[in-house]
Amino acid sequence: MATYWTRTLIPTLRQDPAEAEVPSHRLMLRAGLIRQLSAGLYTYLPLGWRALHKAIQIVRAEMDAAGAAEMFMPAIEPIELLAETKREIEYGPDLFRFEDRRGHVNALAPTHEEVITEAMRAYVESYRQLPLNLYQIQTKFRDEPRPRFGVLRCREFIMKDAYSFHLTVDGPGGLDETYRRMYDAYCRIFDRCGLHYEIVEAESGPIGGSASHEFMVICDTGEDTILKSDKGNYSANVDKCAIGERKWTLDGSPTGELETMHTPDCASIEAVGKFMRVKPKHILKIVLYQNKDITDITRDFATELSDLARVSGRAAPREHLEAKDKRGESTSQSIPHLESIVAVVRGDHAVNEGKLSAAAGCNVELMNPDAAQRIGLAVGFVSPSVMADKLDLRVRGLLVVDPDAAQDQFWASGANEIDHHVKHFNWKRDVLDLIDSSRIKVADIRNAADGDPSPIGDGGVLRVHKGIEVGHVFKLGTKYSDAMGFTVLDENQKQRPVIMGCYGIGLGRILAAAIETSHDEDGIIWPAAIAPYCVHIVPIKFDGELCKTCSDLAGELEAAGLDVLIDDRPERPGVKFKDADLIGCPIRLTVSDKTLAKDSVELKLRRERESKGELVRRDEIVARCADIISGMSV
Ligand code: ATP
Ligand code: MG
């Protein structure tokens, strides 16, 4: 049955809503697709729901075709389940928690790895039951710190999430095989949805290599930063993007005597640069990290230090620190309490924590500034030479320098003293000659930037783009099965942890990304496959003969598999045309006494903005519309 405008709810808006910052958000509100209930919470109104439903059906069909089985899990999960994998802590304030009437704490699931693993652990005992790939289309809850851009980043959203289970990575039935199948299915899904996307390497997690890919719709309003080689053979998320080889040296001779300057009120590299009259790319940026895996101890350590300082009114004396070293239970002399990693990049670059972790050989996190201050570090004014005179007294430290910072040139740097910087810092004189070479490492530890060499090493240059992540495929490895004790018996009757993959798609983001990349100043230009309706019939006035013509025409179109919206409102034609452009169905058919006198209707394609429309004979129109829509579909 065709839909009559007056029998559904399409609250189009004349004005741009003030709160909408990006085109998709603005147009989804204006076209009456969604309504905001509260920050990051949206109602899908009938038009929006129809479009979403079409995307869901495409996703479902392709997942089924790729051999995945659909199921449905609860949105509520007991907190103990997330505690099994420590994600109860990892998710932090993003996790919605609540207490039920029995006093049990539950979470609204932000994703379902634990829930599916719990079920699999109960039912799957033997490798013979693997591989399996299970998926659901369900609501997820994340208390995002900055919900924004409409359904692009909200606190409640519908995701397709799939989880696969394997005994091996390689070979038939292995993770790689399903990963590839999901990757291909994603390409078909996004092709069918009419999206122009880029597949980028993303942070890879435990298995390493190309173990994670994101499907990104490139557009300026995207929140993700992507780098693409201009040779077209490499693209990656900035989180992961490697940089081609860069020459470096720590052996250059000094550019002058070390000169200390008082630099008051300089809170940023830019401010320091201005004050010292030095460009940021000639200033060393030092960021203090610590080994994340011993953070609990570090936190205790920081508390203890602060207690000591409070009691004695001064910084903790060294013997206390050493006593703590000796008492440490889970630590030996070689694994101290505060394992620091000092990252050095050029002032105009940013440290990449993933790369730094790989270079340091441990997971890093920013050093607690209190702890840093209490061991005497001039936080914000540290120099790489701190390795020679401060850190080694109390902690094991590793200095990791990005190749662009390991250069033979003029450098300004912190002076290891609050509000002071030095000029003419020299790597050899001020660090290398003073510390054991095993404590300094040069490695790619920064975010790639526009103009960097491509890691492929073919002379390609990396260029920056912005993108919207619509989907993500990820080789999880045994992270969840290890944490939750999910093993199966292999051919030799040995228990082996199950290897997992996970595959997500944000359904709302498909719509928003489609609109973001396909609209004009009048409204949305829907890709046919996810348009709320294929054909929008606009009668110039809805009475008499025209009513019957519209309903007959709609019946024929629907019989040909095209869904139809009829604008039966008693509005002026101008208003109806404006709304038709705004809601953006691919085909508009205008019916009037004039067109009927010629036994025709006027056909206009939404994507052909300038065209006047074409009179098509009444007995040809259905076939024409069907042809157009099938030509627009993949
Ligand atoms: P992001 O980096 O954008 O926060 P994510 O990497 O945390 O996303 P995943 O856990 O990989 O997201 O979720 C799978 C998919 O769910 C994403 O590719 C995205 O399309 C969608 N998604 C994630 N978070 C949101 C959100 N807050 N609002 C809408 N869709 C989301
Ligand atoms: Mg992701």
XYZ file of C-alpha atoms and ligand atoms in Angstrom:
666
model
C 0.000 0.000 0.000
C 1.246 3.414 -0.890
C 1.635 5.855 1.970
C -0.435 9.041 2.023
C 1.422 11.993 3.504
C -1.541 12.979 5.682
C -1.723 9.475 7.145
C 1.841 9.383 8.377
C 4.063 11.768 10.339
C 6.533 13.791 8.276
C 7.155 16.978 10.236
C 9.362 18.879 7.775
C 10.918 22.104 8.994
C 11.364 25.315 6.996
C 14.232 26.597 9.082
C 17.581 25.041 9.829
C 17.631 23.798 13.405
C 20.174 25.875 15.304
C 21.702 22.918 17.172
C 22.713 20.983 14.050
C 26.370 21.422 13.156
C 26.700 19.048 10.194
C 24.535 18.652 7.049
C 23.257 15.152 7.833
C 22.044 16.174 11.279
C 20.425 19.320 9.917
C 18.716 17.500 7.053
C 17.591 14.529 9.127
C 15.846 16.942 11.483
C 14.479 19.158 8.705
C 13.181 16.269 6.609
C 11.377 14.828 9.605
C 13.454 11.635 9.800
C 14.428 11.909 13.451
C 13.531 13.789 16.579
C 15.864 14.428 19.465
C 14.562 13.357 22.849
C 17.631 14.314 24.825
C 21.392 14.551 24.205
C 22.363 11.612 21.989
C 18.883 10.032 22.100
C 16.759 10.040 18.954
C 13.365 8.858 17.852
C 13.303 7.560 14.294
C 10.107 9.033 12.837
C 8.343 7.076 10.063
C 10.526 8.326 7.178
C 13.750 7.786 9.110
C 12.634 4.371 10.252
C 11.813 3.306 6.688
C 15.278 4.318 5.508
C 16.919 2.622 8.481
C 14.866 -0.488 7.905
C 16.076 -0.667 4.304
C 19.695 -0.460 5.459
C 18.970 -3.155 8.052
C 17.498 -5.436 5.395
C 20.558 -5.046 3.187
C 22.859 -5.812 6.106
C 20.763 -8.817 7.110
C 20.637 -10.231 3.577
C 24.391 -9.952 3.092
C 25.203 -11.373 6.525
C 22.928 -14.332 5.866
C 24.463 -14.806 2.426
C 27.923 -14.815 4.022
C 26.919 -17.697 6.278
C 26.290 -15.847 9.532
C 23.327 -16.843 11.716
C 21.105 -14.181 13.240
C 20.191 -14.186 16.918
C 19.197 -11.627 19.535
C 20.743 -10.911 22.920
C 19.498 -8.861 25.860
C 20.515 -5.225 26.098
C 20.936 -5.599 29.859
C 23.850 -7.560 31.208
C 24.906 -8.277 34.780
C 28.000 -6.280 35.671
C 29.826 -9.465 36.735
C 30.013 -10.491 33.107
C 31.883 -7.325 32.162
C 34.034 -7.749 35.262
C 35.254 -11.088 33.846
C 37.044 -9.200 31.082
C 37.779 -6.083 33.182
C 35.752 -4.031 30.697
C 33.595 -2.894 33.569
C 36.628 -0.747 34.434
C 37.939 -0.154 30.901
C 34.677 1.360 29.694
C 34.725 3.812 32.603
C 32.021 6.460 32.505
C 30.939 5.420 28.974
C 29.180 2.445 30.558
C 25.546 2.939 31.569
C 25.032 1.141 34.886
C 22.003 0.723 37.054
C 20.865 -1.214 40.054
C 17.782 -3.428 39.801
C 15.200 -3.928 42.547
C 17.251 -6.768 44.003
C 20.287 -4.551 44.327
C 22.178 -6.200 41.458
C 24.265 -3.882 39.368
C 23.701 -4.246 35.623
C 24.993 -2.518 32.540
C 23.269 -1.510 29.337
C 25.433 -3.363 26.839
C 27.836 -1.121 24.911
C 28.690 -4.180 22.769
C 28.140 -7.914 23.274
C 31.427 -9.824 23.287
C 30.918 -11.021 26.864
C 27.276 -12.000 26.377
C 27.968 -14.073 23.275
C 31.093 -15.649 24.781
C 29.104 -16.628 27.866
C 26.571 -18.436 25.668
C 29.211 -20.061 23.482
C 31.165 -21.195 26.548
C 28.040 -23.030 27.704
C 27.268 -24.780 24.425
C 30.469 -25.318 22.479
C 32.911 -27.928 23.711
C 34.586 -29.353 20.653
C 36.413 -27.980 17.664
C 33.908 -29.930 15.581
C 31.276 -27.316 16.470
C 33.437 -24.569 14.947
C 33.652 -22.298 13.031
C 30.567 -20.298 13.917
C 29.594 -16.785 12.981
C 26.650 -15.294 14.875
C 25.166 -11.849 14.581
C 22.414 -9.636 15.851
C 20.902 -6.282 15.002
C 20.362 -4.576 18.276
C 20.550 -1.402 20.305
C 23.812 -0.451 21.989
C 24.277 2.034 24.805
C 27.330 4.193 25.326
C 27.373 7.277 27.495
C 29.568 9.102 24.991
C 31.396 12.102 26.437
C 30.335 14.246 23.471
C 27.171 12.981 21.816
C 26.793 15.072 18.678
C 26.093 15.252 14.980
C 22.683 13.609 15.366
C 22.723 9.852 14.869
C 26.421 9.879 13.971
C 27.475 9.868 17.602
C 24.682 9.104 19.970
C 24.259 7.382 23.292
C 21.797 4.773 22.072
C 22.206 3.386 18.561
C 21.458 0.319 16.511
C 24.420 -1.808 15.574
C 24.827 -4.985 13.616
C 27.380 -6.925 15.590
C 28.752 -10.289 14.561
C 31.126 -12.588 16.409
C 33.012 -15.487 14.905
C 34.676 -18.425 16.671
C 37.523 -20.597 15.423
C 40.133 -23.113 16.483
C 42.792 -21.673 14.201
C 43.697 -18.446 12.466
C 44.751 -20.010 9.172
C 43.311 -22.685 6.977
C 39.769 -23.806 6.274
C 37.419 -22.740 9.042
C 40.057 -20.401 10.443
C 39.585 -16.814 11.553
C 41.240 -15.416 8.429
C 38.706 -17.104 6.185
C 35.690 -15.651 8.018
C 37.392 -12.280 8.365
C 37.827 -12.162 4.601
C 34.227 -13.227 4.103
C 33.001 -10.456 6.417
C 35.278 -7.956 4.715
C 33.773 -8.869 1.347
C 30.227 -8.820 2.748
C 30.870 -5.330 4.116
C 31.975 -4.176 0.669
C 28.718 -5.482 -0.790
C 26.653 -3.918 1.996
C 28.149 -0.466 1.597
C 28.100 -0.705 -2.204
C 24.442 -1.614 -2.090
C 23.722 1.244 0.312
C 25.263 3.575 -2.280
C 28.121 4.722 -0.061
C 31.528 5.781 -1.329
C 33.900 4.354 1.211
C 37.529 3.704 1.853
C 38.838 0.655 3.683
C 41.587 1.639 6.058
C 43.929 -0.279 8.292
C 43.011 0.341 11.889
C 44.481 -0.396 15.286
C 45.176 -4.052 15.213
C 44.935 -5.357 18.755
C 46.408 -8.670 19.818
C 46.970 -10.462 16.519
C 48.876 -7.607 14.906
C 49.454 -6.984 11.229
C 46.424 -6.087 9.147
C 44.105 -7.498 11.761
C 41.592 -4.702 11.786
C 39.967 -2.640 9.076
C 37.568 0.235 9.255
C 35.118 1.151 6.526
C 35.207 4.912 6.262
C 33.004 7.269 4.310
C 35.304 10.104 3.378
C 33.869 13.523 4.132
C 35.059 16.731 5.730
C 32.703 16.437 8.681
C 33.998 12.977 9.671
C 35.476 12.627 13.140
C 38.204 10.176 12.139
C 41.486 11.151 10.550
C 42.685 8.952 7.729
C 45.890 9.022 5.758
C 46.019 7.846 2.175
C 49.080 7.446 0.041
C 48.854 9.529 -3.131
C 49.906 6.341 -4.943
C 46.561 4.839 -3.897
C 48.071 1.689 -2.370
C 47.897 2.420 1.358
C 45.356 3.958 3.693
C 45.124 3.825 7.438
C 43.499 5.449 10.409
C 45.836 7.961 12.044
C 45.766 5.726 15.150
C 47.567 3.088 13.172
C 49.186 4.814 10.184
C 52.862 3.960 9.844
C 55.301 6.467 8.414
C 57.935 5.632 5.815
C 61.595 5.558 6.688
C 63.125 8.788 7.962
C 66.838 9.477 8.399
C 67.981 10.381 11.901
C 71.072 10.887 14.033
C 71.806 11.563 17.665
C 75.474 12.215 17.023
C 75.502 15.777 15.722
C 77.707 18.374 17.397
C 76.179 21.140 19.515
C 74.831 24.245 17.808
C 76.017 26.306 20.796
C 76.428 26.452 24.567
C 73.349 25.388 26.522
C 71.505 28.596 27.353
C 68.754 28.603 29.985
C 65.881 31.073 29.634
C 63.160 32.069 32.044
C 59.891 31.445 30.159
C 57.037 32.490 32.458
C 53.350 31.946 31.599
C 54.042 29.670 28.642
C 51.496 26.884 28.899
C 51.876 25.455 25.397
C 54.544 24.711 22.827
C 53.138 27.571 20.737
C 53.464 29.999 23.648
C 57.015 28.838 24.368
C 57.864 29.190 20.681
C 56.507 32.723 20.561
C 58.312 33.720 23.712
C 61.643 32.202 22.652
C 61.191 33.131 18.996
C 61.632 29.512 17.987
C 59.333 27.593 15.631
C 57.511 24.606 17.207
C 59.326 22.279 14.830
C 62.582 23.313 16.540
C 61.253 22.595 20.022
C 61.307 19.114 21.558
C 57.983 17.983 22.954
C 58.456 15.606 25.886
C 55.517 13.534 27.107
C 55.805 11.394 30.245
C 54.209 7.950 30.183
C 54.272 4.929 32.435
C 53.837 1.213 31.999
C 50.089 0.713 32.228
C 50.321 -2.861 33.382
C 51.806 -1.817 36.693
C 49.605 1.208 37.202
C 47.887 -0.065 40.309
C 51.193 -0.237 42.018
C 52.062 3.155 40.626
C 48.885 4.605 42.021
C 49.640 3.154 45.455
C 53.092 4.529 45.090
C 51.782 7.974 44.230
C 49.428 7.892 47.206
C 52.180 6.798 49.496
C 54.415 9.541 48.228
C 51.755 12.114 48.702
C 51.093 10.852 52.262
C 54.757 11.063 53.041
C 54.949 14.522 51.629
C 51.931 15.601 53.632
C 53.312 14.232 56.878
C 56.838 15.490 56.450
C 55.906 18.649 54.563
C 58.479 17.901 51.888
C 59.084 15.544 49.029
C 59.511 11.889 49.878
C 63.091 11.062 50.770
C 64.879 8.596 48.598
C 65.181 5.847 51.209
C 61.395 5.551 51.396
C 61.250 5.011 47.696
C 63.897 2.360 47.885
C 62.143 0.666 50.791
C 59.010 0.534 48.672
C 61.079 -0.968 45.893
C 62.210 -3.747 48.143
C 58.786 -4.419 49.569
C 57.023 -4.612 46.239
C 55.429 -8.029 45.994
C 54.700 -8.450 42.356
C 57.808 -6.549 41.387
C 61.421 -7.502 41.501
C 64.441 -5.230 41.387
C 64.244 -5.269 37.617
C 60.577 -4.217 37.469
C 60.355 -1.055 39.495
C 57.250 0.628 40.775
C 57.179 3.508 38.410
C 58.344 2.396 35.031
C 58.504 5.530 33.021
C 58.601 5.944 29.302
C 59.659 9.368 28.157
C 58.433 10.109 24.643
C 60.091 12.816 22.575
C 58.601 14.187 19.376
C 58.982 17.432 17.482
C 56.900 20.312 18.873
C 54.541 20.303 15.909
C 53.900 16.544 16.126
C 51.676 14.397 18.372
C 52.678 11.228 20.226
C 50.826 8.092 19.112
C 50.275 5.885 22.146
C 49.822 2.694 20.133
C 53.142 3.186 18.384
C 54.817 4.181 21.640
C 53.523 1.018 23.327
C 54.927 -1.079 20.499
C 58.295 0.689 20.698
C 58.472 0.469 24.497
C 57.336 -3.157 24.558
C 54.569 -2.506 27.101
C 51.190 -0.787 27.244
C 51.691 2.835 28.110
C 49.486 5.440 29.726
C 50.139 9.057 30.607
C 52.121 9.373 33.813
C 50.109 10.548 36.734
C 51.233 14.212 37.016
C 51.127 14.059 40.822
C 53.420 11.052 40.874
C 55.692 12.750 38.365
C 55.881 15.923 40.414
C 56.521 14.077 43.598
C 59.543 12.307 42.194
C 60.866 15.711 41.335
C 60.002 16.070 37.668
C 59.269 19.570 36.463
C 56.125 18.495 34.626
C 55.714 20.548 31.465
C 59.375 21.597 31.454
C 61.145 18.267 31.243
C 64.167 17.857 28.995
C 65.328 14.536 27.513
C 68.381 15.026 29.753
C 66.115 14.143 32.667
C 67.170 10.595 31.926
C 70.647 11.484 33.067
C 69.885 13.177 36.327
C 66.419 12.377 37.595
C 64.618 9.304 36.482
C 67.405 6.817 36.927
C 67.624 7.594 40.632
C 64.260 6.032 41.301
C 62.748 4.407 38.340
C 63.660 2.516 35.323
C 63.072 4.708 32.353
C 63.180 4.369 28.622
C 63.616 7.365 26.389
C 61.875 6.890 23.055
C 62.624 9.473 20.400
C 60.805 9.930 17.116
C 63.198 10.084 14.114
C 62.127 13.658 13.327
C 63.173 14.689 16.824
C 66.467 12.769 16.523
C 68.041 15.321 14.229
C 71.256 17.206 14.035
C 69.867 20.747 14.279
C 69.082 23.594 16.657
C 66.743 22.475 19.432
C 64.954 24.254 22.228
C 63.773 22.066 25.081
C 62.529 22.135 28.661
C 65.205 22.848 31.292
C 64.016 20.369 33.969
C 62.985 23.413 35.978
C 59.544 25.006 36.226
C 59.136 27.986 33.866
C 62.503 27.448 32.221
C 63.645 26.269 28.800
C 67.010 25.839 27.146
C 68.382 26.719 23.744
C 70.992 24.621 21.927
C 69.983 21.289 23.432
C 72.254 18.632 21.935
C 71.454 14.934 21.908
C 75.026 13.682 22.210
C 76.316 16.108 24.809
C 73.178 16.285 26.942
C 71.907 12.699 26.826
C 73.844 10.131 24.848
C 77.172 10.667 26.603
C 75.500 10.460 30.006
C 73.249 7.417 29.917
C 73.437 3.774 28.999
C 72.542 3.396 25.329
C 70.074 0.613 26.187
C 67.823 3.272 27.710
C 67.316 5.254 24.550
C 65.507 4.142 21.455
C 64.638 5.887 18.202
C 61.331 4.732 16.721
C 58.254 5.920 14.850
C 56.094 7.051 17.772
C 54.090 9.907 16.366
C 50.874 10.387 14.441
C 51.404 10.545 10.715
C 50.771 13.956 9.185
C 50.000 15.321 5.748
C 53.092 15.130 3.550
C 54.798 12.258 5.397
C 56.380 9.459 3.348
C 54.150 6.424 2.777
C 55.294 3.304 4.663
C 55.101 1.339 1.414
C 58.425 2.970 0.514
C 57.515 3.642 -3.103
C 57.872 7.407 -2.976
C 54.179 7.835 -2.143
C 53.197 10.769 0.043
C 50.534 10.511 2.740
C 47.575 12.874 2.488
C 45.090 13.603 5.268
C 41.340 13.031 4.886
C 38.439 13.009 7.294
C 36.077 10.055 7.497
C 33.005 8.588 9.197
C 33.529 5.046 10.495
C 30.496 3.070 9.355
C 31.875 -0.397 9.953
C 34.731 -2.207 11.593
C 36.096 -5.736 11.264
C 38.479 -6.910 13.947
C 40.525 -10.003 14.716
C 40.086 -10.285 18.450
C 42.272 -13.346 18.944
C 41.808 -14.998 22.346
C 41.296 -11.844 24.392
C 37.753 -12.737 25.447
C 38.051 -16.515 25.462
C 41.151 -16.280 27.686
C 39.528 -13.851 30.075
C 36.294 -15.873 30.236
C 37.797 -19.347 30.164
C 36.246 -20.445 26.877
C 38.162 -23.409 25.493
C 37.318 -26.333 23.202
C 38.858 -29.742 22.751
C 41.013 -29.987 19.648
C 41.658 -33.109 17.505
C 44.123 -34.342 20.139
C 41.681 -33.934 22.998
C 43.603 -30.924 24.261
C 41.805 -27.842 25.567
C 42.527 -24.834 23.391
C 41.306 -21.235 23.751
C 38.868 -20.226 21.051
C 40.002 -17.597 18.542
C 37.468 -14.860 17.872
C 36.678 -12.112 15.396
C 34.103 -9.333 15.717
C 32.417 -7.281 13.050
C 30.321 -4.151 13.655
C 28.235 -1.830 11.538
C 26.513 1.337 12.762
C 23.116 1.347 11.041
C 22.231 4.954 11.842
C 25.648 6.017 10.616
C 24.896 4.463 7.226
C 22.000 6.889 6.798
C 23.857 9.896 8.134
C 26.972 9.128 6.063
C 24.837 8.701 2.936
C 23.240 12.089 3.526
C 26.531 13.696 4.443
C 27.936 12.767 1.043
C 24.747 13.066 -1.015
C 22.741 16.263 -0.569
C 22.439 19.755 -1.978
C 21.176 23.009 -0.558
C 17.561 21.915 -1.037
C 17.788 18.625 0.783
C 18.735 14.983 0.768
C 19.531 13.039 -2.410
C 18.953 9.457 -1.305
C 20.762 6.507 -2.825
C 17.810 4.483 -4.172
C 18.432 1.418 -1.995
C 17.960 3.233 1.294
C 15.526 5.965 0.264
C 12.392 5.952 2.443
C 10.380 5.687 -0.784
C 11.522 5.124 -4.361
C 8.784 7.270 -5.871
C 7.173 10.401 -4.523
C 3.934 11.336 -6.286
C 3.044 15.009 -6.105
C -0.458 15.861 -7.316
C -0.797 19.588 -7.984
C -4.082 19.433 -6.156
C -5.513 16.362 -4.550
C -9.124 16.121 -5.638
C -11.421 14.695 -8.272
C -9.809 12.741 -11.086
C -6.305 13.377 -9.709
C -6.970 11.361 -6.534
C -7.909 8.327 -8.561
C -4.976 8.727 -10.948
C -2.560 8.933 -8.019
C -3.917 5.885 -6.290
C -4.026 3.826 -9.522
C -0.497 4.871 -10.410
C 0.758 4.095 -6.903
C -0.889 0.658 -7.064
C 0.870 -0.149 -10.336
C 4.227 1.104 -9.053
C 3.923 -0.899 -5.867
C 3.005 -3.988 -7.875
C 6.277 -3.434 -9.743
C 8.141 -3.453 -6.412
C 8.535 0.313 -5.966
C 7.351 1.900 -2.756
C 5.400 5.110 -3.090
C 4.602 8.213 -1.067
C 1.648 10.348 -2.219
C 1.586 13.954 -1.094
C -2.150 14.374 -0.549
C -1.833 17.530 1.552
C -3.936 20.529 0.654
C -0.742 22.573 0.238
C 0.407 24.853 -2.565
C 2.483 23.076 -5.242
C 5.531 25.147 -4.301
C 5.429 23.857 -0.734
C 5.054 20.273 -1.925
C 7.963 20.576 -4.364
C 10.181 22.069 -1.689
C 9.363 19.213 0.667
C 9.911 16.665 -2.095
C 13.407 18.074 -2.623
C 14.000 18.108 1.122
C 13.068 14.481 1.769
C 14.915 13.503 -1.398
C 13.219 10.389 -2.842
C 14.961 9.425 -6.097
C 11.938 9.904 -8.410
C 9.293 12.616 -8.264
C 6.172 12.207 -10.366
C 4.035 15.307 -10.741
C 0.431 14.778 -11.713
C -1.825 17.654 -12.793
C -4.820 18.271 -15.016
C -2.348 19.523 -17.612
C -0.247 16.353 -17.629
C -3.371 14.217 -17.635
C -4.714 16.115 -20.629
C -1.631 14.776 -22.418
C -2.171 11.352 -20.876
C 1.192 11.752 -19.145
C 2.868 12.468 -15.843
C 5.974 14.555 -15.265
C 9.039 12.624 -14.143
C 11.918 14.311 -12.389
C 14.969 12.729 -10.822
C 16.057 14.194 -7.504
C 19.720 13.958 -8.444
C 19.183 16.033 -11.600
C 18.672 19.291 -9.867
C 18.572 21.569 -12.860
C 16.403 19.430 -15.093
C 12.861 20.647 -15.775
C 11.293 17.236 -15.681
C 10.113 15.103 -18.535
C 6.602 14.206 -19.631
C 6.279 10.432 -19.774
C 3.251 8.648 -21.141
C 0.999 7.210 -18.504
C 1.281 3.658 -19.893
C 5.095 3.834 -19.906
C 5.727 5.425 -16.570
C 5.845 2.316 -14.367
C 8.397 0.544 -16.553
C 10.447 3.754 -16.738
C 10.493 4.143 -12.956
C 11.408 0.485 -12.478
C 14.273 0.867 -14.957
C 15.581 3.960 -13.268
C 15.565 2.396 -9.804
C 17.166 -0.804 -10.990
C 19.815 1.260 -12.798
C 20.542 3.054 -9.528
C 20.920 -0.188 -7.569
C 23.994 -2.336 -7.227
P 33.998 5.392 17.330
O 35.483 5.232 17.174
O 33.375 6.214 16.255
O 33.596 5.792 18.719
P 33.957 2.631 17.830
O 35.211 2.237 17.149
O 33.937 2.768 19.292
O 33.389 3.958 17.144
P 32.803 0.061 17.412
O 32.838 -0.419 18.792
O 33.821 -0.424 16.430
O 32.793 1.646 17.399
O 31.314 -0.116 16.864
C 30.960 -0.580 15.574
C 30.214 0.485 14.808
O 29.167 1.090 15.564
C 31.095 1.644 14.396
O 31.817 1.322 13.236
C 30.075 2.736 14.163
O 29.528 2.634 12.862
C 28.982 2.438 15.163
N 29.056 3.325 16.345
C 29.952 3.286 17.335
N 29.713 4.223 18.246
C 28.617 4.896 17.835
C 27.849 5.980 18.365
N 28.164 6.555 19.514
N 26.772 6.411 17.671
C 26.429 5.826 16.517
N 27.106 4.797 15.962
C 28.186 4.323 16.608
Mg 35.572 0.909 15.725
